[in-house]
Short mmCIF file of C-alpha atoms in Angstrom, two decimals:
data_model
loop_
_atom_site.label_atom_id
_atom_site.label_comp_id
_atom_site.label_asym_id
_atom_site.label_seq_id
_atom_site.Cartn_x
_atom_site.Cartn_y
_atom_site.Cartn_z
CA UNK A 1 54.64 123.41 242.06
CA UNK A 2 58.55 123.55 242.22
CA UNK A 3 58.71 120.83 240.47
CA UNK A 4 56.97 121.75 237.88
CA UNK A 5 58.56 125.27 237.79
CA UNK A 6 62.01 123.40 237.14
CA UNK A 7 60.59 121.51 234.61
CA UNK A 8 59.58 124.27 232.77
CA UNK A 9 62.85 125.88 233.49
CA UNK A 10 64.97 122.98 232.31
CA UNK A 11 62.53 122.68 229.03
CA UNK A 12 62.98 126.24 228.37
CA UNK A 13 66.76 125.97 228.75
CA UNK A 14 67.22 123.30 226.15
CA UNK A 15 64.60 124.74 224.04
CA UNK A 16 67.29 128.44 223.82
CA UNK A 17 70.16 126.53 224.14
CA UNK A 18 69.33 124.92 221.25
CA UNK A 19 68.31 127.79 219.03
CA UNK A 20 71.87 129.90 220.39
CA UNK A 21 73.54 126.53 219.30
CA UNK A 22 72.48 126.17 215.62
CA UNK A 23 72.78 130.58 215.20
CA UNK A 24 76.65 129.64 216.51
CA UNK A 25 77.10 127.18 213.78
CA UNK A 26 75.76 129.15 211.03
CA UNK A 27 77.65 132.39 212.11
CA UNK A 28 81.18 129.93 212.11
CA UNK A 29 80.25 128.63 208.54
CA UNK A 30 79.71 132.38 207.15
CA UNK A 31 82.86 133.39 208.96
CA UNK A 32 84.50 130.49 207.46
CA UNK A 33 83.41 131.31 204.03
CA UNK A 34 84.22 134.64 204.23
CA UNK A 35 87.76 133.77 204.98
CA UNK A 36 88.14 130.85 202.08
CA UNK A 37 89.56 132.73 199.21
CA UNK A 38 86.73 132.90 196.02
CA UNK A 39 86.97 130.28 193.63
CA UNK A 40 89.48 131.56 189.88
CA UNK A 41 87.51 133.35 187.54
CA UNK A 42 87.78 132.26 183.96
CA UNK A 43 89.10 134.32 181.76
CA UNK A 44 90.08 134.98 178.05
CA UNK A 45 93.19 135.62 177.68
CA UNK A 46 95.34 137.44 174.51
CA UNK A 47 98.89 138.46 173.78
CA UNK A 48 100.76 141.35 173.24
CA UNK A 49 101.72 140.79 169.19
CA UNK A 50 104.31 142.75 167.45
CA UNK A 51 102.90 143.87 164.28
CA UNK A 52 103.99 146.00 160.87
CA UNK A 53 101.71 148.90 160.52
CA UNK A 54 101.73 150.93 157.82
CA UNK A 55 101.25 154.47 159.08
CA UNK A 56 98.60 156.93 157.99
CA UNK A 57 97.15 160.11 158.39
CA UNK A 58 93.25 161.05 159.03
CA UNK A 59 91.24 164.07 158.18
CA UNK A 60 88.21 164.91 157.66
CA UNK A 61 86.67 166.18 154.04
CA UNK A 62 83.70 166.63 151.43
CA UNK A 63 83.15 165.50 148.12
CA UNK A 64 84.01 167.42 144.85
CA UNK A 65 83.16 167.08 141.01
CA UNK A 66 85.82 166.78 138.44
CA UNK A 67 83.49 169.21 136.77
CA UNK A 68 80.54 170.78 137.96
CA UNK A 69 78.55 174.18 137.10
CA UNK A 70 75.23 175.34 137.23
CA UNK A 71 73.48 175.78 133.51
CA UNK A 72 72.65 178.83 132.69
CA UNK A 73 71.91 181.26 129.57
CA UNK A 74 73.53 184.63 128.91
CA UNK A 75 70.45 185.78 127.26
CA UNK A 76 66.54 186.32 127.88
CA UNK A 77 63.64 185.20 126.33
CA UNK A 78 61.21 181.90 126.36
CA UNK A 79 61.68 178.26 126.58
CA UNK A 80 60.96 176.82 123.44
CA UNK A 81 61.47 173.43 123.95
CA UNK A 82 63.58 171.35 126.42
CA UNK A 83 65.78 167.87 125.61
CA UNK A 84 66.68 166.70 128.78
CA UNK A 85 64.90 165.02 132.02
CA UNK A 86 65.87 165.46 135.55
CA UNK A 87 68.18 163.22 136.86
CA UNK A 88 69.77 161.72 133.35
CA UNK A 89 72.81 161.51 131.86
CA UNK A 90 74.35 163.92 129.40
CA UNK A 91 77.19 163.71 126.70
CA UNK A 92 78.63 166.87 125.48
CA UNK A 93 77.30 169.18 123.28
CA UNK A 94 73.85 167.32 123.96
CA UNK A 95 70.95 170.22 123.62
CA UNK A 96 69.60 170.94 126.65
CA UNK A 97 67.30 174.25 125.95
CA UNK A 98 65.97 175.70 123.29
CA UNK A 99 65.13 179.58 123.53
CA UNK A 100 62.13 181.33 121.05
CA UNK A 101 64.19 182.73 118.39
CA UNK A 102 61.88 183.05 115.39
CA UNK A 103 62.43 187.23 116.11
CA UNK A 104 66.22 186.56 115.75
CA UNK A 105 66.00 183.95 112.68
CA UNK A 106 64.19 186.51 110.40
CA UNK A 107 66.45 189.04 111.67
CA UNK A 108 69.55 186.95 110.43
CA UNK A 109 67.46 186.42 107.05
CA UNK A 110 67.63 190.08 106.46
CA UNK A 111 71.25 190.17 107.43
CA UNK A 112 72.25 187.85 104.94
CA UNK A 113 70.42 189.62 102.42
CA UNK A 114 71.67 192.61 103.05
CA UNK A 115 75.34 190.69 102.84
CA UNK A 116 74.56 189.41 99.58
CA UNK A 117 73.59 192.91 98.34
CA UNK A 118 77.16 194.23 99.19
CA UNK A 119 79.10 190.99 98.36
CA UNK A 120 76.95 192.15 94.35
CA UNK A 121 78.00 196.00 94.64
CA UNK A 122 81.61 194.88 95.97
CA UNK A 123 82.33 192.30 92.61
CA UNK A 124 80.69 195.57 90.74
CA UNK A 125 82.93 198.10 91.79
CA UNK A 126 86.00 195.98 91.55
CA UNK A 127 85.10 195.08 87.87
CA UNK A 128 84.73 198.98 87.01
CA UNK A 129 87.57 199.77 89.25
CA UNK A 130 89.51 197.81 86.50
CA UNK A 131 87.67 200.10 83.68
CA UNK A 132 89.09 202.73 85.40
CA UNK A 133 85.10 203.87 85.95
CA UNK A 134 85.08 204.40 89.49
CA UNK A 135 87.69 205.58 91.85
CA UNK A 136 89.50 203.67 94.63
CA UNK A 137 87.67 205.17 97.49
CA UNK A 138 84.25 204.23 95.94
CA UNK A 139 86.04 200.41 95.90
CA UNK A 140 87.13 200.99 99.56
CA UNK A 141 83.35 202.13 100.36
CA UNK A 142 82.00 198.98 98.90
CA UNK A 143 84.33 196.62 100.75
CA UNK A 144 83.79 198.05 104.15
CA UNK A 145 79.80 197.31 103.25
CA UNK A 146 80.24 194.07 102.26
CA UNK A 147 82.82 193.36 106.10
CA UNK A 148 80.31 195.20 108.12
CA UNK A 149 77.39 193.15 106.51
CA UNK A 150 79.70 190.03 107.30
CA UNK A 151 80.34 190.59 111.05
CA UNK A 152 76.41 191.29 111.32
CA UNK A 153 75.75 188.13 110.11
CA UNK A 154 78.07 186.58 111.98
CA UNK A 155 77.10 188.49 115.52
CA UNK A 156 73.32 187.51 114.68
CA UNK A 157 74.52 183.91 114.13
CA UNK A 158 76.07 184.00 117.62
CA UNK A 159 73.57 185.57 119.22
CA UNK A 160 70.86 182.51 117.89
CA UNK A 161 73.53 179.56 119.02
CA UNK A 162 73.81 181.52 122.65
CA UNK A 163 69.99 181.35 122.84
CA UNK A 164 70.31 177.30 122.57
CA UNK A 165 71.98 175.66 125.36
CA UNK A 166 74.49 172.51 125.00
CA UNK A 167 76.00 170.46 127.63
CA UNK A 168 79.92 171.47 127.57
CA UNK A 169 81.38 168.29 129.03
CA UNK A 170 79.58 164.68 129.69
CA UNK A 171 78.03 164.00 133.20
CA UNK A 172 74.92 163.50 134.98
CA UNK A 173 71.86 165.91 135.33
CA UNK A 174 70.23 167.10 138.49
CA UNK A 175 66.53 168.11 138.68
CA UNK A 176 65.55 170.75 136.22
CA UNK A 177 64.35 174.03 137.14
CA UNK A 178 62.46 175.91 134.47
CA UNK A 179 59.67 174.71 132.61
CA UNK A 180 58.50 174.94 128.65
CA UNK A 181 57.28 178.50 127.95
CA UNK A 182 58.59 180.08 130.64
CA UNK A 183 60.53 183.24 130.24
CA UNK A 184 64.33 183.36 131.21
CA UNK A 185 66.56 186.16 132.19
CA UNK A 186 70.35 186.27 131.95
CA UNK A 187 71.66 184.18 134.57
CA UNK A 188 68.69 181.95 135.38
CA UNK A 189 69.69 178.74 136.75
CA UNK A 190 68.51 176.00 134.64
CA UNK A 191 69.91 172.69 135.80
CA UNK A 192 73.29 171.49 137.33
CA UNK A 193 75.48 169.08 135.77
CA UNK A 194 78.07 167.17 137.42
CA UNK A 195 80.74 165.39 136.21
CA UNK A 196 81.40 162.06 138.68
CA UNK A 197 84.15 160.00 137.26
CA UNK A 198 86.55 160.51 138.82
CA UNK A 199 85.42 162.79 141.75
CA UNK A 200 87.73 164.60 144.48
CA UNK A 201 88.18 164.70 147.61
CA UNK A 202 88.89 167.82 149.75
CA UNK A 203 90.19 167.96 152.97
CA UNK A 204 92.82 169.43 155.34
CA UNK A 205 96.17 168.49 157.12
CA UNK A 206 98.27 169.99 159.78
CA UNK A 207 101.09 171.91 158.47
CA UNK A 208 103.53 169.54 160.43
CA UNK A 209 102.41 166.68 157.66
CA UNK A 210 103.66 168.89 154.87
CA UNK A 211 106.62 167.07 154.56
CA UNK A 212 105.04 163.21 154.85
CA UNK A 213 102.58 164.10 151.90
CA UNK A 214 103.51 163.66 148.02
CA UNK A 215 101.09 163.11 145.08
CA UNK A 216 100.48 159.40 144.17
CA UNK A 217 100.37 158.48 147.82
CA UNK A 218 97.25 155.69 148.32
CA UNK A 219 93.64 157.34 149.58
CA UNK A 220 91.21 155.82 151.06
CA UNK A 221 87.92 156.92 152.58
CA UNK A 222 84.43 155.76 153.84
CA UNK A 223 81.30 158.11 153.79
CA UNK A 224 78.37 157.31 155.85
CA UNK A 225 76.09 156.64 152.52
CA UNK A 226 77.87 153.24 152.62
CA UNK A 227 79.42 152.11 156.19
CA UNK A 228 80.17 148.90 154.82
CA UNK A 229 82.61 149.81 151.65
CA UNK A 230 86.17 151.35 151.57
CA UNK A 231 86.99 153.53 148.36
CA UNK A 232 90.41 154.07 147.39
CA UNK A 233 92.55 156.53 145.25
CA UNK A 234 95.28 158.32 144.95
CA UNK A 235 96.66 161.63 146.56
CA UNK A 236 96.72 164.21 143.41
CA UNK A 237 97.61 167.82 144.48
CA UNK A 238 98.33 170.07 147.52
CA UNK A 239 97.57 173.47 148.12
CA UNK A 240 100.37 175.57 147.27
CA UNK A 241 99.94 177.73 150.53
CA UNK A 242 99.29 177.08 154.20
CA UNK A 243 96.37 178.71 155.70
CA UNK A 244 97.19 181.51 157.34
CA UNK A 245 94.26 181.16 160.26
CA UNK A 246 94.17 177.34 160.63
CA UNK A 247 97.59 176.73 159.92
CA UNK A 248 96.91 173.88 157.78
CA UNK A 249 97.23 172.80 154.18
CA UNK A 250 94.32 172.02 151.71
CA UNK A 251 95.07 168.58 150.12
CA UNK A 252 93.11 166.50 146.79
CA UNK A 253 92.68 163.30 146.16
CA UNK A 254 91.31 161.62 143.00
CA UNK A 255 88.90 158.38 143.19
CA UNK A 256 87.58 156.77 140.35
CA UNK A 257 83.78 156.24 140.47
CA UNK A 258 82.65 154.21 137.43
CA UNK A 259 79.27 153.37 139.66
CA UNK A 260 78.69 156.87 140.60
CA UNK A 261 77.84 155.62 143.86
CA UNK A 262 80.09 158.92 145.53
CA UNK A 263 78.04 162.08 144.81
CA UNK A 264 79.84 165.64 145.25
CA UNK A 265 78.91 167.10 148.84
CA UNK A 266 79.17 163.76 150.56
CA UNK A 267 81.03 164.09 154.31
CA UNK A 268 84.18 161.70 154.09
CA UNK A 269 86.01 160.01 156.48
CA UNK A 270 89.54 160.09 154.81
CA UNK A 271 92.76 158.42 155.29
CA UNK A 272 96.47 158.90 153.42
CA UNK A 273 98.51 155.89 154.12
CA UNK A 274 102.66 157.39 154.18
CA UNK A 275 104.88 154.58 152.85
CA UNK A 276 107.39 153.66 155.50
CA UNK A 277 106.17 150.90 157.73
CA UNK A 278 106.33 151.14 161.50
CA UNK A 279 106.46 148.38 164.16
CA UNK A 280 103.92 148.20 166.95
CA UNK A 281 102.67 146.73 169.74
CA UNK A 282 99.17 145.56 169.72
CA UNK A 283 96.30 143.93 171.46
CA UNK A 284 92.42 143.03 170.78
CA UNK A 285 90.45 146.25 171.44
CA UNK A 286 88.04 144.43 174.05
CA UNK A 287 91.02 143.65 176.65
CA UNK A 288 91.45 147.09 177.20
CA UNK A 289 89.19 148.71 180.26
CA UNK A 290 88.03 152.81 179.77
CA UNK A 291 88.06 154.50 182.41
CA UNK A 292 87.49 158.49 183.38
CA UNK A 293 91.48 158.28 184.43
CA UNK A 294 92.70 156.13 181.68
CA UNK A 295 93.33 153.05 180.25
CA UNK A 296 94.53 149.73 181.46
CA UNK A 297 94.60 145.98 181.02
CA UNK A 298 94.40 143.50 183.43
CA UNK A 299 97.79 141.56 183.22
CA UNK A 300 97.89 137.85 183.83
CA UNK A 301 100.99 136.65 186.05
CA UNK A 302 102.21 133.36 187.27
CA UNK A 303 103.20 132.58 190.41
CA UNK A 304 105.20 130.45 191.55
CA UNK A 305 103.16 127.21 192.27
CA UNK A 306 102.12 127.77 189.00
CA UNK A 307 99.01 129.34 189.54
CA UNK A 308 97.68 132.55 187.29
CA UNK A 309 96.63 135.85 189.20
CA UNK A 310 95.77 139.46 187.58
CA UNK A 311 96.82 142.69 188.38
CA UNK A 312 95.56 145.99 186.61
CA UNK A 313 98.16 147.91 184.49
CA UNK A 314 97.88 151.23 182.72
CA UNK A 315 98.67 151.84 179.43
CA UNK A 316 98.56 154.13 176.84
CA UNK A 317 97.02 153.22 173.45
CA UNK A 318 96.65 154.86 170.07
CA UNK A 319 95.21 153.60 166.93
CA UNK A 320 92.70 151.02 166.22
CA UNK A 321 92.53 148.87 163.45
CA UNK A 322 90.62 145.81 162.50
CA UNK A 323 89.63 145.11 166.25
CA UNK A 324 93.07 145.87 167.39
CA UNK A 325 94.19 149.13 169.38
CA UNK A 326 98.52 149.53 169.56
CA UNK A 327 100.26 149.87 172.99
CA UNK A 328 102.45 152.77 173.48
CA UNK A 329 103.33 152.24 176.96
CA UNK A 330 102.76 149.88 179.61
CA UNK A 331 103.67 146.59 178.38
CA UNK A 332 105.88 144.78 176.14
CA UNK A 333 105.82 142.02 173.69
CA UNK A 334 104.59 138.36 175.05
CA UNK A 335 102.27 139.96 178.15
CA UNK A 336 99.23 138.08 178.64
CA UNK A 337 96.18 139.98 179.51
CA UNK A 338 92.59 139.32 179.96
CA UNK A 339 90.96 139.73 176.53
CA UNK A 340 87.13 138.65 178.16
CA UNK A 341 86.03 138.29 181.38
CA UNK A 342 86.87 141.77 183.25
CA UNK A 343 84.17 143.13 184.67
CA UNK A 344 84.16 141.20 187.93
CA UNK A 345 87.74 140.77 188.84
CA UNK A 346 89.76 142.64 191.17
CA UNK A 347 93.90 142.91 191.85
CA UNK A 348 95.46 139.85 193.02
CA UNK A 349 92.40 137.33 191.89
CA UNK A 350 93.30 134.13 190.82
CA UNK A 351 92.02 132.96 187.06
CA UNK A 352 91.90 130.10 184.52
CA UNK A 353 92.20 130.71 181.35
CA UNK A 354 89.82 129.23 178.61
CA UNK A 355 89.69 131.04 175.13
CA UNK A 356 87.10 128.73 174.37
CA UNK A 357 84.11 130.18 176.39
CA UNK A 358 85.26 133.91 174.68
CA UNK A 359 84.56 132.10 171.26
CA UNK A 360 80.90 130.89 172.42
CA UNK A 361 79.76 134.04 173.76
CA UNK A 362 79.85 132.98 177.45
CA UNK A 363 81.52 136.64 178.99
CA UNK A 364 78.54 138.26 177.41
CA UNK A 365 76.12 136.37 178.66
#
């Protein structure tokens, strides 16, 4: 039985001795790999460029007509007959609306009667005026007749040309709002008509600007009808006050629009490029990180054995344009910084560089 009993003993011995042995070895290979420095992350790298920008100033705005009213008609009655459809274009003078007026023709029939009744008593007098047959006042009498019987004509002949309605300039139609036979009052609206070539734009500056802005200076603005296209124009007048309660100035610009495609009311997105040109310092819009307590980059240094490491820096950035955002602080011309790659590195991590795998998509994946 002893025997046996160390047996047992001795098998059970080697049996845990060899199970603590292999747990040692695996905890001194995860201790060891823990300890070996991570392998370089590649990276995208991009430099800081000195560029020319020309400067420019942004707002905010709407959409105006060079001309644009609401049709209407100064006096009542019923729609006779209409010569337009909604929507189409107009050239001036075009009839638009045609009143009833078959009351106010056969009252300017009898008008002109009665006008050619004293325009016959007026030649009368004046030939027995000569004869010495009637008097001077009786000649008098029969001229103020004959003007009186003139202006009523002529008032009854304004009065049937204000019951027809004409297009005063050339533009486009919107959608109609009367109907055939129905009766109008003064003032109705009837349709709008716009004028869109050219069309303005409206918008506001800070007073500081005041001095940067001068008629002729280039426009250009995007509205959300189109995200694609750019329009351009030219800066045409300025308010000639400030705004007392937003301290800012009202400014216009002028676009042509031969397409029409810009429609008054449209929100635009507006920018007024000043001429002097300004140098900055600029970078690809991706290599800069957002966070809640600012910007940085992460800045690619060499050490000495030649080796590449990163370290974050902060900058400060302002305006973006065409994928690039300009440095105002934080680095200078010739820095290298990771342009793709970020999101898993960390101070003092060592990198390769390969602008190849940012081209193929491979940080995104």
């Amino acid at each position: 039985m002893i025997k046996r009993l160390i047996i047992v003993l001795l098998l059970l011995a080697v049996l845990f001795g060899g199970i603590f042995g292999w747990k040692y070895l695996q905890m001194q290979k995860m201790i060891e790999q823990a300890t070996q420095p991570p392998p370089p992350a590649t990276v995208a790298a991009a430099e800081v460029e000195r560029q020319r920008w020309q400067p420019k100033l942004q707002a905010v705005g709407s959409l105006t007509a060079s001309q644009g009213i609401d049709l209407t008609l100064e006096l009542a009655g019923v729609v006779e007959s209409l010569g337009f459809d909604s929507g189409q274009a107009a050239v001036a003078d075009q009839v638009l609306l045609q009143l009833d007026a078959s009351v106010d023709r056969a009252v300017l029939e009898g008008l002109v009667a009665q006008r050619k009744l004293a325009q016959l008593q007026f030649e009368r007098n004046q030939r027995l005026r000569r004869e010495n047959s009637v008097s001077q006042s009786d000649l008098d009498a029969a001229r103020a007749s004959l003007d009186e019987a003139t202006a009523a004509v002529a008032a009854q002949r304004a009065r049937l040309d204000k019951m027809t309605l004409r297009a005063p300039f050339a533009g486009r139609l919107g959608i109609r709002r009367i109907d055939p036979g129905q009766y109008l009052t003064p003032g109705d609206p009837v349709v709008s008509l716009q004028a869109l070539d050219p069309v303005y734009a409206d918008f506001s500056l800070p007073e500081r600007y005041l001095d940067d802005l001068e008629p002729g200076q280039t426009v250009t603005l995007a509205v959300q009808a189109y995200p694609d296209a750019t329009f351009e124009g030219t800066l045409s007048a300025l308010e000639s006050r400030i705004d007392q309660g937003s301290r800012q100035i009202r400014v216009r610009a002028t676009l042509p629009n031969p397409d029409q495609r810009l429609r008054p009311g449209m929100f635009a997105e507006v920018e007024v490029w000043l001429p002097e040109i300004e140098e900055v310092l600029t970078l690809p819009r991706q290599a800069v990180v957002y966070n809640p307590y600012g910007s940085s980059v992460f800045l690619i240094q060499e050490q000495e054995d030649g080796s590449l490491t990163v370290q974050t820096r902060q900058v400060q950035t302002g305006e973006v344009r065409d994928g690039r955002i300009s440095i105002t602080r934080g680095l200078e011309a010739g820095d290298r910084v990771v342009s793709a790659g970020q999101v898993k590195l960390r101070n003092g991590q060592a990198v390769t560089i390969d602008n190849s795998a940012e081209m193929t998509g491979e940080f995104g994946k």
